[in-house]
Amino acid sequence: MPHHTGAQPAVKVAVLGAGGGIGQTLSLLLKTGLAPASVAQQRRVHIALYDVNRDAVAGAATDLSHIDTPVSVSWHAPEPAGADALADPLQACLAGAQLVVIPAGVPRKPGMTRDDLFNINAQIVRTLAGGIARHCDLAHVFVLLISNPVNSLVPVLVETLTQHCGADAALAAQIPRRAFGLTQLDAVRASSFLHQALDCEPSETAVVPVVGGHSGNTILPLFSQARIEPARGSGAAAESRTSTKAGAKIGAKSGATAMPALDPDVRQRLVHRVQFGGDEVVRAKNGAGSATLSMAYAGAQVACKFAEMLLGARGEVRDTLYAKVDGHVPLDAITEHVGYFSVPLTVTAAQGAAHADTHVLEQMDAYEREQLWPACLAELRESVDRGLEWAHAHR
Ligand code: NAD
Ligand code: LMR
């Protein structure tokens, strides 16, 4: 560990499964992406990497530690077979962590669904959740789960952490406000595919709300509420959007904020591509796994915001996260029939998920409400139930 000066203490981010395809790239993006906030806030950031694959995590951490950013790195792994186990490496990784990101788990191969990963990954999530419950401060830690199937494993994570709260009802109530699944990759894909479809300018960004879950029909991209904005740092005026190639291609009338409606066939193809975008990568990798780089990019976007909040560099995180929604999402269809859903949340360090923005759900158009929404809820409910049943059977 580096020598500590008088600077304020570290914000510690643990990455569990850091030796894998997502874990290594995500750790790189944290090592580089968190440096500016760390410098600005005069606070140390430490990333603690854990993996059961000792060589992979040792190699990644040593490699990262040569990068000249002011974010320190440590690695933790079980001792090799035959060696004395001196200390619990998971404990060493998690002790004092305020943010835990979990990309640990098996990825898909062609011909598999995310559900086929459930049994093995549920066991991994349960083990890691037990470590978090034992070694982190459950009233304050944030947990971001990447492992698939997200729709079922977030219930496993939340239930397992809650079981560790015992009779402490106040602590148990914190868990759903602090443990989330990452569905950001779906929004990244929707943005990217819409940008391509409309042949947008480099100075433009396509923003598409995506809610629901993270698998097939449960992914609900709301193209009716998509907008084209100036890309960050482009300096382009917001009104430039209506005079773009994008606007011209889709027969835009002028309008300052709302994007003109997409052709129904174009939209249907975009919806399908977002819902099954993961398959494209699994097929292309041809047995070598699933999306890693785009997931690390998407995961780092969210994880960096949480770390910046913990550093004091931002007041809150506003992001679409997959969470247990009873209590903070006032929509009966979700709270009563599904229980877990990805919606835009406002998260603060003190309160966790403090507010859900259900506007996007209220503003769905007829196609989204009548066709996409029922399929999403039906499939999501099965996935959530599977996770809950498994967690209850493994108390
Ligand atoms: P990978 O096989 O490259 O890496 C997984 C890592 O987890 C490996 O290094 C492995 O050693 C480690 N691991 C396994 N069991 C562990 C345990 N008990 N403790 C700690 N580490 C453990 O896989 P990947 O491509 O990085 O994908 C990881 C997971 O993320 C998969 O389940 C995949 O389906 C999922 N994923 C989710 C999204 C999403 O949008 N949420 C996107 C892509 C992938
Ligand atoms: C994705 O959407 O790329 C991930 O969930 C990985 C997968 O299995 O498709």
Short mmCIF file of C-alpha atoms and ligand atoms in Angstrom, two decimals, residues 15-24 50-54 56-57 78 90 102-108 114 117 120-121 123-125 127-128 145-150 153 181-186 189 214 285 288-296 298, ligand 1:
data_model
loop_
_atom_site.label_atom_id
_atom_site.label_comp_id
_atom_site.label_asym_id
_atom_site.label_seq_id
_atom_site.Cartn_x
_atom_site.Cartn_y
_atom_site.Cartn_z
CA VAL A 15 -14.20 -5.34 -7.88
CA LEU A 16 -15.15 -9.02 -7.42
CA GLY A 17 -14.31 -11.09 -10.48
CA ALA A 18 -11.64 -8.56 -11.45
CA GLY A 19 -9.51 -11.09 -13.34
CA GLY A 20 -12.17 -11.71 -16.00
CA GLY A 21 -12.96 -10.10 -19.31
CA ILE A 22 -15.23 -7.43 -17.85
CA GLY A 23 -13.35 -7.17 -14.55
CA GLN A 24 -9.98 -6.32 -16.07
CA TYR A 50 -10.57 -10.00 -6.07
CA ASP A 51 -10.87 -13.14 -8.18
CA VAL A 52 -10.67 -16.87 -7.59
CA ASN A 53 -8.29 -16.97 -10.59
CA ARG A 54 -5.13 -15.91 -8.77
CA ALA A 56 -5.45 -13.40 -13.65
CA VAL A 57 -6.07 -10.97 -10.80
CA PRO A 78 -7.38 -17.56 -2.50
CA LEU A 90 -12.29 -11.81 0.34
CA ILE A 102 -19.50 -7.68 -9.14
CA PRO A 103 -18.66 -9.01 -12.61
CA ALA A 104 -17.83 -12.49 -11.19
CA GLY A 105 -19.49 -15.38 -12.96
CA VAL A 106 -19.67 -17.55 -16.02
CA PRO A 107 -20.52 -15.93 -19.39
CA ARG A 108 -22.65 -17.42 -22.19
CA ARG A 114 -28.63 -16.08 -19.75
CA LEU A 117 -26.07 -19.48 -16.23
CA ILE A 120 -23.68 -21.62 -11.18
CA ASN A 121 -23.81 -17.82 -10.97
CA GLN A 123 -24.03 -19.79 -6.05
CA ILE A 124 -21.20 -17.35 -6.82
CA VAL A 125 -23.40 -14.33 -6.02
CA THR A 127 -20.97 -16.56 -1.68
CA LEU A 128 -19.89 -13.01 -2.51
CA LEU A 145 -24.16 -6.49 -9.85
CA ILE A 146 -23.18 -7.30 -13.44
CA SER A 147 -23.30 -11.12 -13.42
CA ASN A 148 -26.05 -12.81 -15.46
CA PRO A 149 -28.89 -13.45 -15.40
CA VAL A 150 -29.23 -10.00 -13.81
CA LEU A 153 -29.50 -12.64 -9.56
CA GLY A 181 -28.22 -4.59 -11.11
CA LEU A 182 -26.47 -2.94 -14.04
CA THR A 183 -28.60 -2.64 -17.19
CA GLN A 184 -26.70 0.33 -18.58
CA LEU A 185 -25.34 -1.69 -21.50
CA ASP A 186 -28.85 -1.77 -22.98
CA ARG A 189 -26.59 -0.14 -27.22
CA HIS A 214 -31.74 -7.24 -18.87
CA LYS A 285 -17.02 -14.40 -30.13
CA ALA A 288 -14.97 -17.18 -26.30
CA GLY A 289 -17.60 -15.51 -24.08
CA SER A 290 -19.96 -12.56 -24.26
CA ALA A 291 -19.68 -8.77 -24.25
CA THR A 292 -16.80 -7.58 -22.10
CA LEU A 293 -15.52 -4.27 -23.53
CA SER A 294 -18.90 -2.60 -24.03
CA MET A 295 -20.05 -3.91 -20.64
CA ALA A 296 -16.94 -2.59 -18.92
CA ALA A 298 -21.19 0.81 -19.50
P1 NAD B 1 -15.16 -14.04 -17.50
O1 NAD B 1 -15.23 -15.53 -17.43
O2 NAD B 1 -14.20 -13.43 -18.43
O3 NAD B 1 -14.82 -13.47 -16.04
C1 NAD B 1 -15.50 -13.87 -14.90
C2 NAD B 1 -14.50 -13.88 -13.76
O4 NAD B 1 -15.20 -14.24 -12.58
C3 NAD B 1 -13.36 -14.90 -13.94
O5 NAD B 1 -12.11 -14.26 -13.82
C4 NAD B 1 -13.58 -15.89 -12.80
O6 NAD B 1 -12.39 -16.42 -12.28
C5 NAD B 1 -14.31 -15.00 -11.80
N1 NAD B 1 -15.02 -15.74 -10.77
C6 NAD B 1 -15.74 -16.87 -10.90
N2 NAD B 1 -16.21 -17.25 -9.68
C7 NAD B 1 -15.79 -16.32 -8.79
C8 NAD B 1 -15.94 -16.15 -7.40
N3 NAD B 1 -16.64 -17.03 -6.65
N4 NAD B 1 -15.35 -15.10 -6.82
C9 NAD B 1 -14.63 -14.22 -7.56
N5 NAD B 1 -14.44 -14.32 -8.88
C10 NAD B 1 -15.02 -15.37 -9.49
O7 NAD B 1 -16.64 -13.50 -17.77
P2 NAD B 1 -17.07 -12.02 -18.22
O8 NAD B 1 -17.14 -11.98 -19.68
O9 NAD B 1 -16.24 -11.04 -17.49
O10 NAD B 1 -18.60 -11.98 -17.68
C11 NAD B 1 -18.88 -12.03 -16.30
C12 NAD B 1 -20.37 -12.04 -16.07
O11 NAD B 1 -20.97 -10.82 -16.52
C13 NAD B 1 -21.11 -13.15 -16.83
O12 NAD B 1 -22.07 -13.74 -15.99
C14 NAD B 1 -21.79 -12.41 -17.97
O13 NAD B 1 -22.93 -13.08 -18.43
C15 NAD B 1 -22.13 -11.11 -17.29
N6 NAD B 1 -22.41 -9.98 -18.18
C16 NAD B 1 -23.39 -9.11 -17.79
C17 NAD B 1 -23.68 -8.00 -18.58
C18 NAD B 1 -24.74 -7.02 -18.15
O14 NAD B 1 -25.19 -6.23 -18.98
N7 NAD B 1 -25.15 -6.99 -16.90
C19 NAD B 1 -22.98 -7.79 -19.76
C20 NAD B 1 -21.99 -8.69 -20.12
C21 NAD B 1 -21.72 -9.80 -19.32
#
